[in-house]
XYZ file of C-alpha atoms in Angstrom:
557
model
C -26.957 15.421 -29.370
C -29.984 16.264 -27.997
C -31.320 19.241 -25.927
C -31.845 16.841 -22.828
C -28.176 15.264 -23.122
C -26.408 18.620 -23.664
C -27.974 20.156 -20.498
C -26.978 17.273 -18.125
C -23.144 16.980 -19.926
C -23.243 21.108 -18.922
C -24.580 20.387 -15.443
C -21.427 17.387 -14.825
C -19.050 19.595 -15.902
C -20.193 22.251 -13.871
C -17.511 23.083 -11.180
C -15.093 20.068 -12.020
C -12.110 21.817 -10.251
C -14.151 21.744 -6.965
C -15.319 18.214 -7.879
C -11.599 17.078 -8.607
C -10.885 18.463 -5.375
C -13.845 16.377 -3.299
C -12.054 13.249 -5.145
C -8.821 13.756 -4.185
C -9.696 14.338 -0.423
C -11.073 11.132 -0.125
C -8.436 9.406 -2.404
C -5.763 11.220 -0.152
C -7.491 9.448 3.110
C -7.793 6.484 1.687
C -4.304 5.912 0.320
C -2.772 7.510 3.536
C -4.071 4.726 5.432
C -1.725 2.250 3.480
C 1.672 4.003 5.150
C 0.522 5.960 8.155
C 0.057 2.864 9.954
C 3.199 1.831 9.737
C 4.507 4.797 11.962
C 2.204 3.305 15.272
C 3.431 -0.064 14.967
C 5.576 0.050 18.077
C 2.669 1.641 20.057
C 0.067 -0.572 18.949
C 2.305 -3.404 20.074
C 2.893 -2.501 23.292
C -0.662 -1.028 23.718
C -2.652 -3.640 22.405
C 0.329 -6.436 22.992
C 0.122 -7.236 19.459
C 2.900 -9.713 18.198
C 4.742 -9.180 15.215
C 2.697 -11.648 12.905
C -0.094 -9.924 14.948
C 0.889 -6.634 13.726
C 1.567 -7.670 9.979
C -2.147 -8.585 9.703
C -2.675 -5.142 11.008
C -1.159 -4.255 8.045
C -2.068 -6.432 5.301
C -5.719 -6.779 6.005
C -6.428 -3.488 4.868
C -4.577 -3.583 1.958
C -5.452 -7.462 0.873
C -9.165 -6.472 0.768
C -8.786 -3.039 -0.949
C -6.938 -4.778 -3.688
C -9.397 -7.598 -4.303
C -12.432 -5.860 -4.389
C -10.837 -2.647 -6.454
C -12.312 -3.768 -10.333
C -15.464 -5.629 -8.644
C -16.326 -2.210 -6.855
C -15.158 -0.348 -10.346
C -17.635 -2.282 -12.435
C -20.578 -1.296 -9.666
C -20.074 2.472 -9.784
C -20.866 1.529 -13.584
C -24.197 0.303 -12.536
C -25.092 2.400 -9.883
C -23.163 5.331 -10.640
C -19.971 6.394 -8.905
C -21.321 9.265 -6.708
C -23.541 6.872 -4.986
C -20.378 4.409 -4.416
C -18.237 7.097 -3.681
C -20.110 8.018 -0.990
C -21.409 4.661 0.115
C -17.325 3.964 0.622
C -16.756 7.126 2.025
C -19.183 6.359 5.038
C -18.327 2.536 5.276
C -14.413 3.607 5.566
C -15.038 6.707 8.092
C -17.143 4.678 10.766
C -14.654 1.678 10.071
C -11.576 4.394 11.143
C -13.705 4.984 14.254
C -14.048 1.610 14.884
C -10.639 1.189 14.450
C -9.371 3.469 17.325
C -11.744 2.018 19.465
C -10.495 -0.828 18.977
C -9.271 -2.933 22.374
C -7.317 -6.047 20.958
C -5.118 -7.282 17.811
C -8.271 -9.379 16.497
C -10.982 -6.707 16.864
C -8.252 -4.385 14.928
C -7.364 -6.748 12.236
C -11.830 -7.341 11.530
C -12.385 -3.509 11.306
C -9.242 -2.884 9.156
C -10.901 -5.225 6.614
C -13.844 -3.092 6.919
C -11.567 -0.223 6.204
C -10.518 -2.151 3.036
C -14.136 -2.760 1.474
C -14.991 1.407 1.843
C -11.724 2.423 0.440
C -12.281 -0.205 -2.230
C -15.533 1.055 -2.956
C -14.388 4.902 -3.260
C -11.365 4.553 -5.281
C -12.263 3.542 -8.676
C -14.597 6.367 -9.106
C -12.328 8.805 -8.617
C -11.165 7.828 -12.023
C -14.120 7.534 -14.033
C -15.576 10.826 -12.101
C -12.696 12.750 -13.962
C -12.745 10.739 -17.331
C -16.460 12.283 -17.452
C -16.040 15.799 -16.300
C -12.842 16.913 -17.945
C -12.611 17.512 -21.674
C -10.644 15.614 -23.115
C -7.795 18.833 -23.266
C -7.772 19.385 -19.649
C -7.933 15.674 -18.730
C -4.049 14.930 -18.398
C -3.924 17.896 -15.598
C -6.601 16.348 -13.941
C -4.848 12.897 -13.569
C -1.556 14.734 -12.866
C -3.183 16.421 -9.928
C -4.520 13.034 -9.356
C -1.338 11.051 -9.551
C 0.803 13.622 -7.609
C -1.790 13.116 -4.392
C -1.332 8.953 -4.635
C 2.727 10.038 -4.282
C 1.865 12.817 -1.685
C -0.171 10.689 0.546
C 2.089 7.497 0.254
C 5.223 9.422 1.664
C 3.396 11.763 3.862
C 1.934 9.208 6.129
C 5.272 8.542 8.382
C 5.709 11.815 8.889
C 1.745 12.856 9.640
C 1.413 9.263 11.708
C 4.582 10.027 13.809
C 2.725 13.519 14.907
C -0.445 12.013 15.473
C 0.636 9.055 17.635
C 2.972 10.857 19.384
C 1.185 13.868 21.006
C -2.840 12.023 20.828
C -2.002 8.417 20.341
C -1.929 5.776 18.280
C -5.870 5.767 17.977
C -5.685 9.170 16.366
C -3.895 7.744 12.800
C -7.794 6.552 12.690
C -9.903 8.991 14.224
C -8.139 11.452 11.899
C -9.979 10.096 9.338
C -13.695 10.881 11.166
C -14.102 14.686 10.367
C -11.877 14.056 7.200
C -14.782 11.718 6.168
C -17.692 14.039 7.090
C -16.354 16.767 5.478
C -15.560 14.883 2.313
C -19.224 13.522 2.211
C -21.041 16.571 2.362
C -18.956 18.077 -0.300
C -19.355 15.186 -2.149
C -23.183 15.038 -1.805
C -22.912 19.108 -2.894
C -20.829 19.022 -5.626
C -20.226 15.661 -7.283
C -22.993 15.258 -10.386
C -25.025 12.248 -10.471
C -23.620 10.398 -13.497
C -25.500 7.406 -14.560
C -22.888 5.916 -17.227
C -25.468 3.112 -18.123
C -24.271 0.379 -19.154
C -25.162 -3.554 -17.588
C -22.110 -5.098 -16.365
C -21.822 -8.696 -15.878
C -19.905 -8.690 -12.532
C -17.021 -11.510 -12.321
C -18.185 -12.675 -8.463
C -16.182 -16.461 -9.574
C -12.636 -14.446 -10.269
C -13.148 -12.386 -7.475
C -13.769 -15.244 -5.287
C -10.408 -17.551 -7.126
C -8.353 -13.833 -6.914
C -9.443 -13.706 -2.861
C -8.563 -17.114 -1.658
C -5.535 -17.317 -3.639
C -4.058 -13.923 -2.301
C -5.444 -15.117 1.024
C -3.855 -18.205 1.093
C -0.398 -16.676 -0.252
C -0.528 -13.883 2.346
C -1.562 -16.074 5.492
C 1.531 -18.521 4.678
C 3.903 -15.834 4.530
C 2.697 -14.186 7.650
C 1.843 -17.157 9.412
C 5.241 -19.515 8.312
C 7.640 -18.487 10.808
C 4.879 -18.483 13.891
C 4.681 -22.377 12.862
C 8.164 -23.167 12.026
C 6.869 -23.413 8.442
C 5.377 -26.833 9.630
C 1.797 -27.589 10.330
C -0.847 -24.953 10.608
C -4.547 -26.602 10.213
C -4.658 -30.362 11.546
C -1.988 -32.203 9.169
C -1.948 -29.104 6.310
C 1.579 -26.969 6.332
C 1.946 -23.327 6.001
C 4.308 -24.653 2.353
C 0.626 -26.515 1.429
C -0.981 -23.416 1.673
C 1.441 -21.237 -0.353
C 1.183 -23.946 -2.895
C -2.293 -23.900 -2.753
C -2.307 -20.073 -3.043
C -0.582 -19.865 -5.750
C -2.251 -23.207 -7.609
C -5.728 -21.071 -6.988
C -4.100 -18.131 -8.723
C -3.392 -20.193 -11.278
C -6.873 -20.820 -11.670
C -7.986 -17.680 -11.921
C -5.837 -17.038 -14.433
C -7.014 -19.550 -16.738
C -10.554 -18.183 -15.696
C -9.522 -15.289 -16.556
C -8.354 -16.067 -19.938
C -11.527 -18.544 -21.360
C -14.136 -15.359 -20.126
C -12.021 -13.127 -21.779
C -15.035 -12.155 -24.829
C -17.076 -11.274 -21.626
C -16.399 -9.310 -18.655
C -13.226 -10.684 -16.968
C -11.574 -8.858 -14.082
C -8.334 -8.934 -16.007
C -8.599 -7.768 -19.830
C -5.647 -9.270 -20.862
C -6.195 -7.090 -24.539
C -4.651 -4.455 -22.556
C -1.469 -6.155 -22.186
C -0.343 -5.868 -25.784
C 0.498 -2.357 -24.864
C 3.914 -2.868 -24.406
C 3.979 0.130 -22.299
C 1.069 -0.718 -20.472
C 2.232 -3.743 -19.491
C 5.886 -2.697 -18.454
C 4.413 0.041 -16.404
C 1.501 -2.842 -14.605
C 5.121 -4.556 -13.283
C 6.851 -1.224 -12.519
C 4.330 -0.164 -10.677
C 3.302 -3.357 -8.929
C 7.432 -3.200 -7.935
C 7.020 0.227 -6.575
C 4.352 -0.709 -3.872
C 6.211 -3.590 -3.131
C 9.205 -1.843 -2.689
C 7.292 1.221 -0.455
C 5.963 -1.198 2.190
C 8.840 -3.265 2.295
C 11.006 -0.522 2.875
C 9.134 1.498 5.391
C 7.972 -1.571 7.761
C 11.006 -2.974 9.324
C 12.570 1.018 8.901
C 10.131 2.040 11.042
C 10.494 -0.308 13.708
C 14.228 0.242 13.615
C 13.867 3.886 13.981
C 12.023 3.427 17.317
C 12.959 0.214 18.681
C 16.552 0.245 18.100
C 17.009 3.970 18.007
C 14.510 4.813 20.734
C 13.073 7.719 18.991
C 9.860 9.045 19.377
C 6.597 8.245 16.583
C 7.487 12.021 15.710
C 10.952 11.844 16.344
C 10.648 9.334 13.777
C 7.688 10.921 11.060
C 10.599 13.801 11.475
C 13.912 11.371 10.644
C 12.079 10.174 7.715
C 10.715 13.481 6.105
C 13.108 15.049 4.236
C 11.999 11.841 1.946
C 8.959 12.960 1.558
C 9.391 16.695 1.615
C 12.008 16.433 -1.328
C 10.232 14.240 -3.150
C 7.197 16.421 -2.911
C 9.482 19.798 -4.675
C 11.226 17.314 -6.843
C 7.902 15.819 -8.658
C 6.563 18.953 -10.530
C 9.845 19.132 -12.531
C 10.432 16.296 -13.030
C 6.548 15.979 -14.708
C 7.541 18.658 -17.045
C 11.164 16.837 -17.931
C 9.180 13.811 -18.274
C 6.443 15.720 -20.969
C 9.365 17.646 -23.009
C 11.667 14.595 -23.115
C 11.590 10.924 -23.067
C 9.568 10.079 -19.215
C 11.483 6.955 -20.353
C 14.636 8.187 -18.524
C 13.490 10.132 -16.167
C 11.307 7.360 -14.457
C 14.278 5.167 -15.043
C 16.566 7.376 -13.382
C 14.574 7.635 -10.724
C 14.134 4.258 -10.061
C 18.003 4.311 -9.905
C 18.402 7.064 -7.604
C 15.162 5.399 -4.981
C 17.270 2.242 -4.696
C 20.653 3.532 -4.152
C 19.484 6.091 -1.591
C 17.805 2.893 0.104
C 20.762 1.204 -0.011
C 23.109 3.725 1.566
C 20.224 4.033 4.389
C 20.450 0.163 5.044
C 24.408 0.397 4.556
C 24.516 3.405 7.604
C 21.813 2.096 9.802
C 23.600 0.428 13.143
C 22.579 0.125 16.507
C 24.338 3.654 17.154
C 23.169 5.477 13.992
C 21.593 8.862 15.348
C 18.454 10.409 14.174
C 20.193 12.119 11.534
C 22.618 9.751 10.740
C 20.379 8.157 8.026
C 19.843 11.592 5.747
C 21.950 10.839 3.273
C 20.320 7.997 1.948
C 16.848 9.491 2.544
C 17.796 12.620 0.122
C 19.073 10.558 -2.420
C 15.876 8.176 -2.063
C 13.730 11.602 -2.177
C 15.527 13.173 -5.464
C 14.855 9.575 -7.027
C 11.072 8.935 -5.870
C 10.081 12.251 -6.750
C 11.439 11.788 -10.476
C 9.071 8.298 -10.118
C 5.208 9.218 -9.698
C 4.802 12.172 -12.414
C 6.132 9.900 -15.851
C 4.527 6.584 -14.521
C 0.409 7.329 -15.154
C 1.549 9.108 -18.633
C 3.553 6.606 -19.836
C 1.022 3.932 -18.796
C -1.940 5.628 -20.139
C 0.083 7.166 -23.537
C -1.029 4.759 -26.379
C -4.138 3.048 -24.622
C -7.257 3.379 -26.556
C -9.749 5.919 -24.565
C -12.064 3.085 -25.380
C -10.049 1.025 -22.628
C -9.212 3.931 -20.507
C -11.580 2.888 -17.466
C -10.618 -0.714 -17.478
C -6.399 -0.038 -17.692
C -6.677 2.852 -15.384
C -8.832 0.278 -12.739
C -6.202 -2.659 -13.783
C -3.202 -0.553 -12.715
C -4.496 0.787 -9.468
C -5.020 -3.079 -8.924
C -1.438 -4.493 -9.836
C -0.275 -1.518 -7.154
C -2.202 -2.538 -4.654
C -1.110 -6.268 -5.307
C 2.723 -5.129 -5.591
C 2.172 -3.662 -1.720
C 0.205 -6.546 0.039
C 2.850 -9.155 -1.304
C 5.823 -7.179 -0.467
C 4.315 -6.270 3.186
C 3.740 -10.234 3.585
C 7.105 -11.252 2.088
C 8.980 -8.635 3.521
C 7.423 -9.453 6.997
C 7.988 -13.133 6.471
C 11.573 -12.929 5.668
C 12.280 -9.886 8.533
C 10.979 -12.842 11.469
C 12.961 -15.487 9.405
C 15.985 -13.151 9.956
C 15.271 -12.255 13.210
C 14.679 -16.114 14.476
C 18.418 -16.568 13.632
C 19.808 -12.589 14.431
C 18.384 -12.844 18.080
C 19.595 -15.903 18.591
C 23.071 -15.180 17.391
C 23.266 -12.243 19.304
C 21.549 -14.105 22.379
C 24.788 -16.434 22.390
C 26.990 -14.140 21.796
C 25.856 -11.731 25.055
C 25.075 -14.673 27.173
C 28.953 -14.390 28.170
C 28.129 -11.397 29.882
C 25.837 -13.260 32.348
C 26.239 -15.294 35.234
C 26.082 -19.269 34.244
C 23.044 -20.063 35.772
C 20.920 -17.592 33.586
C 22.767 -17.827 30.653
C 20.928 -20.915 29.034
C 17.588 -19.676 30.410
C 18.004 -16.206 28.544
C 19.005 -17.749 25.583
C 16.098 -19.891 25.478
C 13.403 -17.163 26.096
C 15.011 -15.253 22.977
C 14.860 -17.971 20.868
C 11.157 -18.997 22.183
C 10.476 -15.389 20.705
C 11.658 -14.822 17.924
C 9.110 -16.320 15.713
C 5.363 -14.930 15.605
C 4.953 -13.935 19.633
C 8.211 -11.549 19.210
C 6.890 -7.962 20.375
C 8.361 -4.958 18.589
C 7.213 -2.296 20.831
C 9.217 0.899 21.548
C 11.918 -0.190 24.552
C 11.150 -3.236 24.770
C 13.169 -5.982 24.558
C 11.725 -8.000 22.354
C 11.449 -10.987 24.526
C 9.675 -11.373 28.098
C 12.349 -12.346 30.621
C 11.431 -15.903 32.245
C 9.585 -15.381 35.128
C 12.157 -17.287 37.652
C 14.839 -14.776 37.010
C 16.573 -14.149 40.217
C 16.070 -10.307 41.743
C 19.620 -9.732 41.530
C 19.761 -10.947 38.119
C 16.638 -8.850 36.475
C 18.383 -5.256 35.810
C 21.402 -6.852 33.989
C 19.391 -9.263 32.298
C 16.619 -6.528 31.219
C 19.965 -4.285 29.828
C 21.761 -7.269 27.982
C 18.104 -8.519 26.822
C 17.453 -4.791 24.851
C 21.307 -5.033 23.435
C 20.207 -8.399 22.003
C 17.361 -7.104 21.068
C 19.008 -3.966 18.787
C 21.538 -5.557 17.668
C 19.668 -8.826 16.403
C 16.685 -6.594 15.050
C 19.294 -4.075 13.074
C 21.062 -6.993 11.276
C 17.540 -8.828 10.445
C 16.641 -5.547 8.482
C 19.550 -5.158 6.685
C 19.207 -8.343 5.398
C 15.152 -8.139 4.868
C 15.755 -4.993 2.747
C 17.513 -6.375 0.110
C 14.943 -8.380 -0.951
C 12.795 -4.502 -1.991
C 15.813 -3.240 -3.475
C 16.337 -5.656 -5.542
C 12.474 -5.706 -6.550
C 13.455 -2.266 -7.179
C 16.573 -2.691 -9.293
C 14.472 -5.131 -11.098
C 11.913 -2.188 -12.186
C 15.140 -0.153 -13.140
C 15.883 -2.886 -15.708
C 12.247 -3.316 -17.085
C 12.220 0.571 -17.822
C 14.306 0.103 -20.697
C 11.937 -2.102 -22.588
C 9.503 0.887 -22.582
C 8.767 2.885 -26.008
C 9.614 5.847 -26.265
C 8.291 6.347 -30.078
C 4.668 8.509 -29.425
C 1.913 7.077 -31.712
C -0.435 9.087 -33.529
C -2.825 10.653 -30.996
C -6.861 9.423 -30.920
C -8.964 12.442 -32.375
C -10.624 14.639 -30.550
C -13.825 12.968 -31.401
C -13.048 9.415 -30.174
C -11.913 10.699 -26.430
C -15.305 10.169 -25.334
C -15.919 9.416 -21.548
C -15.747 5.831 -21.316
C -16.601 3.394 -18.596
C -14.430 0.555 -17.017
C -15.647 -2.397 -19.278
C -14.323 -0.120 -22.591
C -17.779 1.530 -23.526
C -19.185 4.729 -24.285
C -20.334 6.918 -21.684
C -23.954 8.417 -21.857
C -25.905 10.278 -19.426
C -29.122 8.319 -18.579
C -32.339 10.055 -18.529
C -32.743 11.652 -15.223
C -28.713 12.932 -14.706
């Protein structure tokens, strides 16, 4: 080692606690915006009168672009170095947030939440290969548990946080949050981050970002788009089924682009894969997001819809989740480290799903604020046992020489796991409710006088597909406009009981299509090894970068 190369390796380890802690600020913000939104969704629709299909593009735009662009953006921290993309993301997501709370209508919304998605893509993967480089390799695995435990903390904390924010400033505030948050995190990141140039050319995969971008695009527009268009014709003579099929025939493609690059630079190194563990843990954790989003969309909709609590009222019904989870994780990380993480994860697993399912079995029109905590500690005890084994198990018997590339590939398959079960979770909750509302529609019809009956139950079933509005008391439905006076109050109060009752029994139903993802995860845990191999010396946990090579300072670092 030279005199040169010593002196810079000194200078990026210098202060990596404060570093780690720059990283994890912006990691925080950036994975908080994948749950907080959630929380506003019935005051962005009646603020911005925002549709349901409206508000799942809200939703999904953020997270379809973040996912897509994650190993792309990975590769150019590589080139350019990561504190240069770290903060380039940093800036591009904070004016984005303010953008975002500016924001006056569902479309100008849905463009600068895909703006949101490019900076947080940008920022994320070099949290990663910041601490690979910093850390020796002896304090690396408390590094990544801080790291890990601050993906779980912001994923459950954002219902709780959101429901504050959007209840005492507004609904723009779950964004403008984000603006100081930014600053501050850029100027310590232009303080104390070190200028790493890991050197090494990557050949950046633009075609399989391109096939992995139209193909989720496709899939996700079909599933929020079907029930809007009766899951018939969408563009001139093509069908929203065309364009799943299409979706998933491009996906294909990449695939099988994918494999024939696979001796250069593909975004998906399928070597990696024959890590059993690995590969169990890519699905597990894929299931996880899917199972996070599903769960919390229609939950919180229900919570203030149906149940007419407040965004805070709400952040509050939901927090002992969180909060438990939160105490929970720590021990269960050091269970996980002295035993088999095997069975703790899938205990946990376990435990997430059947707390879910007793919240989904006690939610009713009637159900009090309280009336779902139960469920939610069970669900807390179980997702806290969840986040702490999944990273180590993942990462246990990967080669540090493919470190950077599995750790970029599993933040990837989570991301993916969330945007398709937001989109399929929000395409089968309008299915449901097309049929729910109706039923109930009929069914409370009898109440009326004849000559509005027919008339109400038409205006329900005109909206229950994509122009049904889920804001907080309303009814779901506008009432037609040649109502009678004398009619309007009773038809307002009979419209919001069709409305609660159709919407409760739609999410029962949506949510077993999560828990079962979930259940499914269970299952797949007990394929995992639990025989440790030999550990890599010492001397081959270099720093490595995301294509699998050696990390060395450049001249100038």
């Amino acid at each position: 080692m030279t005199a040169s190369t010593g002196d810079t390796e000194r200078r990026a380890q210098a202060n990596p606690w404060l570093v780690l802690v720059t990283l994890c600020l912006g990691f925080f913000m950036i994975l908080l915006d994948t749950t907080i939104v959630n929380i506003a969704i019935p005051d962005m629709s009646t603020s911005l009168d925002a549709s349901l299909d409206q508000i799942l593009w809200i939703i999904n735009a953020y997270v379809l672009v973040y996912a897509v662009l994650l190993i792309t953006a990975g590769r150019l921290g590589d080139l350019f170095g990561p504190k240069r993309l770290f903060v380039l993301g940093l800036v591009v997501f904070t004016v984005a947030s303010a953008a975002c709370g500016l924001a006056s209508s569902p479309e100008q919304l849905i463009v600068f939440r895909v703006i949101q998605g490019v900076g947080g893509a940008l920022l994320t993967p070099q949290t990663l290969s910041t601490i690979t480089v910093i850390f020796p390799p002896d304090k690396r695995g408390v590094a990544f548990g801080v790291w890990g435990s601050v993906a779980g903390v912001a994923t459950v904390a954002g219902p709780t946080l959101g429901g504050y924010l959007v209840t005492d400033f507004g609904w723009e505030w779950i964004f403008f949050v984000n603006v100081p948050v930014g600053i501050v995190t850029v100027v310590l990141a232009l303080i104390a981050m070190p200028d790493l140039r890991l050197n090494r050319r990557h050949r950046l995969d633009w075609v399989g970002t391109a096939l992995a971008t139209v193909g989720l695009f496709l899939l996700v527009y079909g599933l929020i788009e079907g029930e809007s268009h009766d899951w018939g014709r969408v563009w001139g003579p093509i069908t929203i089924v065309e364009l799943i099929g299409a979706g998933v025939l491009v996906l294909a493609v990449f695939l099988y682009h994918q494999h024939i690059t696979r001796t250069g630079e593909p975004l998906v190194p399928f070597g990696i894969f024959k890590d059993r563990n690995f590969a169990v843990m890519s699905g597990v954790s894929a299931a996880i997001a899917f199972g996070m989003l599903g769960l919390f969309l229609p939950l919180v909709i229900y919570l203030q819809s149906v149940l007419g609590l407040s965004a805070l009222q709400a952040g509050i019904a939901v927090a002992p989740l969180s909060l438990l989870s939160m105490v929970i994780a720590p021990f269960a990380g050091r269970v996980a480290d002295r035993a088999a993480g095997k069975w703790v994860l899938t205990a946990g697993l376990v435990l997430w799903c059947a707390g879910m399912a007793t919240v989904v079995a006690l939610a009713e029109v009637g159900t009090g604020q309280w009336g779902l905590l139960p469920g939610l500690l069970i669900a807390g005890t179980g997702l806290g046992m969840v986040f702490a084994p999944l990273q180590t198990i993942a990462m246990r018997n990967v080669p540090p020489r493919q470190a950077g590339a599995a750790s970029g590939l599993i933040n990837t398959t989570r991301q993916l796991g969330a945007v398709i079960g937001s989109a399929a979770v929000g395409a089968l909750l309008q299915a449901q409710l097309a049929g729910k509302l109706s039923e109930a529609a009929r069914s409370n019809a009898a109440d009326l006088p004849p000559e509005v009956r027919q008339p109400f139950v038409d205006a329900v079933a005109g909206a229950s597909g994509g122009s049904l509005h889920v804001g907080a008391g309303q009814s779901g439905a506008a009432l037609p406009a040649d109502v009678p006076e004398q009619y309007r109050q009773a038809l307002t109060e009979i419209a919001t009981r069709t409305f609660h009752e159709g919407f409760t029994g739609a999410m029962k139903a949506t949510l077993l299509l999560p828990l079962i993802v979930l259940a499914v995860a269970a299952v797949t845990c007990l394929f995992i090894r639990t025989r440790r191999t030999a550990a890599a010396p010492a001397a081959e946990a270099t720093p490595v970068d995301r294509g699998g090579d050696p990390v060395r300072p450049g001249p100038g670092s």
